[in-house]
Short mmCIF file of C-alpha atoms in Angstrom, two decimals:
data_model
loop_
_atom_site.label_atom_id
_atom_site.label_comp_id
_atom_site.label_asym_id
_atom_site.label_seq_id
_atom_site.Cartn_x
_atom_site.Cartn_y
_atom_site.Cartn_z
CA MET A 307 -1.61 -17.24 -7.40
CA SER A 308 -0.26 -20.78 -6.33
CA MET A 309 -1.04 -22.36 -2.82
CA GLU A 310 2.83 -21.95 -2.04
CA ASP A 311 2.47 -18.11 -2.30
CA ALA A 312 -1.06 -17.55 -1.36
CA CYS A 313 -1.45 -15.06 1.50
CA PHE A 314 -4.01 -16.52 4.03
CA ARG A 315 -6.46 -13.82 5.70
CA TYR A 316 -10.23 -13.50 7.19
CA ARG A 317 -13.23 -12.57 4.46
CA ILE A 318 -15.93 -11.08 4.84
CA GLN A 319 -19.32 -11.37 2.93
CA LEU A 320 -20.35 -8.56 1.24
CA MET A 321 -23.87 -7.31 -0.15
CA GLY A 322 -24.44 -6.67 -3.87
CA ASN A 323 -21.90 -6.33 -6.70
CA PRO A 324 -18.85 -3.77 -5.47
CA SER A 325 -16.86 -5.35 -8.35
CA ALA A 326 -18.80 -3.20 -10.64
CA ASP A 327 -20.97 -0.76 -8.51
CA LEU A 328 -18.18 2.05 -7.97
CA GLU A 329 -20.39 4.16 -5.94
CA LEU A 330 -20.73 0.94 -3.40
CA ARG A 331 -17.06 0.03 -3.62
CA LYS A 332 -16.42 3.30 -2.34
CA LYS A 333 -19.05 2.73 0.74
CA TYR A 334 -16.66 -0.11 1.13
CA ILE A 335 -13.26 1.37 1.04
CA GLY A 336 -14.61 4.37 3.42
CA ALA A 337 -15.99 2.19 6.02
CA PHE A 338 -12.92 -0.34 5.85
CA GLY A 339 -10.26 0.96 4.08
CA ASP A 340 -7.67 -0.70 3.00
CA ALA A 341 -8.57 -3.92 3.94
CA CYS A 342 -10.79 -4.02 0.47
CA TYR A 343 -9.31 -4.10 -2.76
CA MET A 344 -9.97 -5.10 -6.69
CA SER A 345 -8.09 -8.30 -6.76
CA GLU A 346 -6.18 -9.23 -10.18
CA GLY A 347 -6.69 -11.14 -12.75
CA PRO A 348 -9.41 -11.48 -16.45
CA THR A 349 -12.14 -11.08 -13.58
CA PRO A 350 -11.15 -8.95 -11.24
CA THR A 351 -13.62 -9.49 -7.61
CA PHE A 352 -13.75 -6.95 -5.43
CA ASN A 353 -13.42 -8.01 -1.34
CA CYS A 354 -12.71 -7.31 1.98
CA PHE A 355 -9.62 -9.76 3.52
CA TYR A 356 -8.85 -8.92 7.14
CA LYS A 357 -5.48 -10.08 9.46
CA THR A 358 -7.50 -11.13 12.33
CA PRO A 359 -11.27 -12.60 12.60
CA GLU A 360 -12.23 -10.42 14.93
CA GLU A 361 -11.89 -7.44 12.82
CA ALA A 362 -13.54 -9.26 9.98
CA CYS A 363 -16.35 -9.30 12.18
CA GLU A 364 -16.53 -6.10 13.59
CA ALA A 365 -16.74 -5.13 9.79
CA GLY A 366 -18.94 -7.70 8.83
CA VAL A 367 -21.91 -6.42 10.80
CA LEU A 368 -21.88 -3.10 8.70
CA VAL A 369 -22.52 -4.94 5.58
CA ALA A 370 -25.97 -4.75 5.52
CA GLU A 371 -26.18 -1.00 6.72
CA LEU A 372 -23.31 -0.23 4.27
CA TYR A 373 -25.67 -1.75 1.53
CA GLY A 374 -28.48 0.05 2.67
CA ALA A 375 -30.86 -3.19 3.69
CA ALA A 376 -32.02 -3.60 7.07
CA PRO A 377 -29.37 -3.28 9.51
CA TYR A 378 -27.89 -6.52 11.53
CA ASP A 379 -28.55 -6.74 15.09
CA LYS A 380 -25.04 -5.85 16.75
CA SER A 381 -25.95 -6.88 19.98
CA TYR A 382 -25.30 -10.90 19.75
CA PRO A 383 -22.08 -12.42 20.93
CA ALA A 384 -18.65 -11.45 18.96
CA CYS A 385 -17.17 -14.44 16.08
CA GLU A 386 -17.41 -18.46 17.48
CA PRO A 387 -15.38 -20.51 15.88
CA ILE A 388 -16.68 -23.21 13.66
CA PRO A 389 -15.59 -26.76 14.77
CA GLY A 390 -13.87 -28.42 12.21
CA THR A 391 -12.63 -25.54 10.67
CA GLU A 392 -10.67 -21.99 10.45
CA ASN A 393 -13.56 -20.27 9.89
CA TYR A 394 -15.82 -18.20 12.33
CA TYR A 395 -19.55 -16.94 12.25
CA ARG A 396 -21.52 -14.13 14.02
CA GLN A 397 -24.91 -14.37 14.82
CA VAL A 398 -27.08 -11.20 13.54
CA GLY A 399 -30.28 -11.83 14.02
CA PRO A 400 -33.31 -13.79 16.30
CA ASP A 401 -32.52 -16.97 14.62
CA PRO A 402 -29.06 -18.50 14.74
CA ALA A 403 -29.19 -19.12 11.29
CA ILE A 404 -29.36 -15.39 10.70
CA HIS A 405 -25.53 -15.05 10.85
CA ILE A 406 -22.26 -13.69 9.02
CA THR A 407 -19.47 -16.15 8.03
CA ILE A 408 -16.00 -15.76 8.33
CA SER A 409 -13.92 -17.66 6.06
CA TYR A 410 -10.24 -17.81 6.02
CA GLU A 411 -8.98 -18.44 2.59
CA PRO A 412 -6.22 -17.46 0.40
CA ALA A 413 -6.23 -13.49 -0.62
CA PRO A 414 -6.14 -13.16 -4.40
CA ARG A 415 -3.46 -11.06 -5.43
CA GLN A 416 -4.48 -7.38 -5.36
CA SER A 417 -4.83 -5.39 -7.99
CA PRO A 418 -1.45 -2.76 -8.97
CA LEU A 419 -3.98 -0.22 -10.52
CA ILE A 420 -5.07 2.55 -7.72
CA GLU A 421 -8.37 4.23 -8.62
CA VAL A 422 -7.66 8.05 -8.69
CA ASP A 423 -11.42 9.84 -9.10
CA GLY A 424 -12.77 6.35 -9.68
CA VAL A 425 -10.49 5.58 -12.53
CA PRO A 426 -8.11 2.34 -12.07
CA THR A 427 -4.88 3.71 -12.82
CA GLU A 428 -1.59 1.83 -13.06
CA VAL A 429 1.41 3.61 -11.80
CA SER A 430 4.24 4.26 -14.36
CA GLY A 431 6.86 7.01 -12.54
CA PRO A 432 9.59 8.87 -13.44
CA TYR A 433 11.78 5.80 -13.86
CA ARG A 434 9.95 4.11 -16.15
CA ASP A 435 12.57 4.49 -19.13
CA LEU A 436 15.24 2.33 -17.38
CA PRO A 437 15.24 -1.08 -18.46
CA GLU A 438 13.93 -3.14 -15.75
CA PRO A 439 16.56 -5.32 -13.29
CA PRO A 440 16.46 -9.24 -13.82
CA THR A 441 13.90 -9.84 -11.51
CA VAL A 442 10.69 -8.14 -11.27
CA GLY A 443 7.79 -9.19 -8.45
CA PRO A 444 5.22 -8.51 -6.10
CA GLY A 445 6.73 -8.00 -3.10
CA HIS A 446 10.19 -7.31 -4.08
CA GLU A 447 12.46 -4.87 -2.43
CA PHE A 448 14.40 -2.62 -4.50
CA ASN A 449 17.72 -2.58 -2.02
CA ASN A 450 18.57 -6.16 -2.37
CA CYS A 451 17.67 -6.58 -6.22
CA SER A 452 20.60 -6.40 -8.99
CA SER A 453 19.47 -3.58 -11.42
CA GLY A 454 21.75 -5.42 -14.05
CA MET A 455 24.03 -2.65 -14.67
CA LEU A 456 27.33 -1.67 -13.69
CA ALA A 457 29.17 1.16 -11.57
CA ALA A 458 31.84 3.02 -13.19
CA ASP A 459 34.60 0.60 -11.74
CA GLY A 460 32.66 -2.12 -13.40
CA THR A 461 30.67 -3.61 -10.52
CA SER A 462 26.74 -4.42 -10.38
CA LEU A 463 24.92 -2.21 -9.09
CA LEU A 464 21.99 -2.89 -6.57
CA GLN A 465 18.39 -1.43 -8.04
CA HIS A 466 18.10 1.00 -5.38
CA ARG A 467 21.64 2.66 -5.90
CA TYR A 468 20.95 2.86 -9.48
CA ILE A 469 18.14 4.67 -9.68
CA LEU A 470 19.62 6.88 -7.19
CA GLU A 471 22.04 7.54 -9.47
CA VAL A 472 20.39 8.30 -12.34
CA ASN A 473 18.65 10.63 -10.28
CA ARG A 474 21.94 12.58 -9.10
CA LYS A 475 23.22 12.49 -12.65
CA ALA A 476 19.64 14.52 -13.95
CA HIS A 477 20.42 17.27 -11.22
CA GLY A 478 24.01 17.96 -11.50
CA GLY A 479 25.15 16.18 -8.57
CA GLU A 480 22.48 16.22 -6.29
CA ILE A 481 19.68 13.74 -5.38
CA HIS A 482 16.10 15.83 -5.87
CA SER A 483 12.84 14.11 -4.67
CA ASP A 484 9.74 13.21 -7.32
CA LEU A 485 7.65 14.49 -4.78
CA ALA A 486 9.01 17.39 -3.82
CA GLY A 487 6.13 19.96 -1.99
CA PHE A 488 4.07 17.07 -1.22
CA LYS A 489 2.54 17.81 2.11
CA TRP A 490 1.43 15.69 4.51
CA THR A 491 0.66 15.52 8.73
CA CYS A 492 3.13 14.57 10.91
CA GLU A 493 4.56 14.91 14.25
CA VAL A 494 7.49 17.23 15.52
CA TYR A 495 8.51 18.61 19.29
CA ASN A 496 7.19 22.07 19.83
CA ALA A 497 9.36 24.65 22.12
CA ASN A 498 8.01 22.97 25.62
CA CYS A 499 9.52 19.24 23.85
CA GLU A 500 5.93 18.49 23.19
CA ILE A 501 4.77 15.86 20.25
CA VAL A 502 2.29 17.59 18.06
CA GLU A 503 0.59 17.38 14.65
CA ALA A 504 1.77 19.29 11.82
CA GLU A 505 2.04 19.98 8.51
CA CYS A 506 5.25 18.62 6.94
CA GLU A 507 6.87 19.51 3.26
CA GLU A 508 8.94 17.41 1.12
CA PRO A 509 11.76 19.10 0.46
CA LEU A 510 13.48 19.36 -3.16
CA VAL A 511 16.91 18.36 -2.35
CA LEU A 512 17.43 14.75 -0.42
CA HIS A 513 21.02 13.44 1.24
CA ASP A 514 22.46 10.03 -0.10
CA ARG A 515 22.78 8.00 3.12
CA MET A 516 26.07 7.13 1.80
CA GLY A 517 27.88 10.31 1.76
CA LYS A 518 30.00 12.20 3.85
CA PRO A 519 29.25 14.13 6.27
CA ALA A 520 25.63 12.91 6.77
CA PRO A 521 22.68 15.37 7.79
CA PHE A 522 21.53 15.94 11.44
CA ASP A 523 18.33 15.06 10.19
CA PRO A 524 17.83 11.32 9.18
CA GLY A 525 14.76 12.08 7.47
CA LEU A 526 16.08 14.24 4.77
CA PHE A 527 17.75 10.33 3.56
CA ALA A 528 17.11 9.55 -0.09
CA GLU A 529 15.03 6.42 -0.45
CA VAL A 530 13.38 4.53 -3.28
CA ASN A 531 10.14 3.80 -2.53
CA HIS A 532 7.57 1.74 -3.79
CA VAL A 533 4.81 3.71 -4.96
CA VAL A 534 2.56 0.74 -5.21
CA PRO A 535 3.76 -0.49 -1.31
CA ARG A 536 5.71 -3.85 -1.34
CA LYS A 537 2.61 -5.03 1.38
CA ASP A 538 -0.92 -4.32 1.66
CA GLN A 539 -2.96 -3.58 4.53
CA ARG A 540 -2.89 -7.57 5.17
CA SER A 541 0.70 -7.74 5.05
CA CYS A 542 0.32 -9.97 1.80
CA ASP A 543 2.72 -8.93 -1.25
CA TRP A 544 1.64 -5.97 -3.21
CA GLY A 545 3.51 -3.49 -5.09
CA THR A 546 6.69 -4.86 -7.33
CA ASN A 547 10.04 -3.63 -7.13
CA SER A 548 9.44 -2.81 -11.13
CA ASN A 549 11.53 0.58 -12.35
CA LYS A 550 7.81 2.05 -13.05
CA ASN A 551 6.91 1.79 -9.59
CA ALA A 552 9.83 3.37 -7.54
CA ALA A 553 10.18 6.81 -6.65
CA VAL A 554 13.16 8.79 -4.71
CA ILE A 555 11.63 10.26 -1.81
CA SER A 556 13.01 11.26 1.84
CA ARG A 557 12.99 8.76 4.93
CA ALA A 558 10.16 10.88 6.51
CA LEU A 559 7.88 10.44 3.61
CA ASN A 560 8.50 7.42 2.71
CA GLN A 561 7.80 6.07 6.30
CA TRP A 562 4.40 8.10 6.24
CA LEU A 563 3.66 6.24 3.18
CA ARG A 564 4.58 3.35 4.22
CA ASN A 565 2.05 -0.04 3.79
CA LYS A 566 -1.05 2.69 2.86
CA ASN A 567 -2.72 2.79 -0.27
CA PRO A 568 -1.07 5.58 -2.13
CA PRO A 569 -2.68 9.17 -2.33
CA ALA A 570 -4.36 10.09 -5.61
CA GLU A 571 -1.58 13.30 -5.73
CA GLU A 572 1.36 10.60 -5.45
CA ILE A 573 0.34 8.93 -8.46
CA GLN A 574 -0.99 11.89 -10.62
CA ARG A 575 1.96 13.22 -9.63
CA VAL A 576 4.59 10.21 -10.25
CA ASN A 577 2.88 9.46 -13.59
CA ALA A 578 3.01 13.09 -15.07
CA ALA A 579 6.60 13.62 -14.07
CA LYS A 580 9.31 13.70 -16.91
CA ALA A 581 10.86 10.38 -17.43
CA TYR A 582 14.56 10.31 -16.37
CA THR A 583 17.06 9.14 -19.24
CA PRO A 584 18.64 5.82 -18.84
#
């Protein structure tokens, strides 16, 4: 990745070899979530990057405990800047030499492979057989990219419109969700107009926002979702606009999935789905 494309973030020091040790990697991901990931490249490495040094420091003091070493002493002051640099350190023992360093550096591109039951898995969704658009890259939107295909009137189709039209053609004029039946925790209003948690379920039939009339619930609009999100937890470019990475889902579910590591169920379902015909 070039310096021009680099996404600078704060990296914490890890113990052990989580790049190869799956159980240790699970511990770090369990504690630090989407901040930790495998990088792309011929020799991928596992690291944890954060948006702020404060977040990285708070995570860093837990590393020894997660690894199984003697826990760090958490009673010392918060992170302090290292003069003349963008780095920080935090003392974690009685001697100032016992400290963790938080490094400000370009974060390697996150691998688009998603771990499903411990197996790094490539996303190859239902639009995998469609011809790719002229430009494909990490962080690219579907909405603003030409599909390279033409509409019936001879005008150029944007990529997201092409995907929706392929979906509609396959279902006799209706747009169907590629994740129909998927359930997630959402917030709804109860009878007393209070916001409460509930279980939402993805419907089968969605509405085209360009159609008339518009549905009463905008959450039922059909949107093209990046299965591997465009941006990761660090706000760095991640998922691409490849048609393999596309799924048509409702706006409500799309908002819930945004910038999350995709659930294993989502990967399994889109990969197992029948491919649409171009």
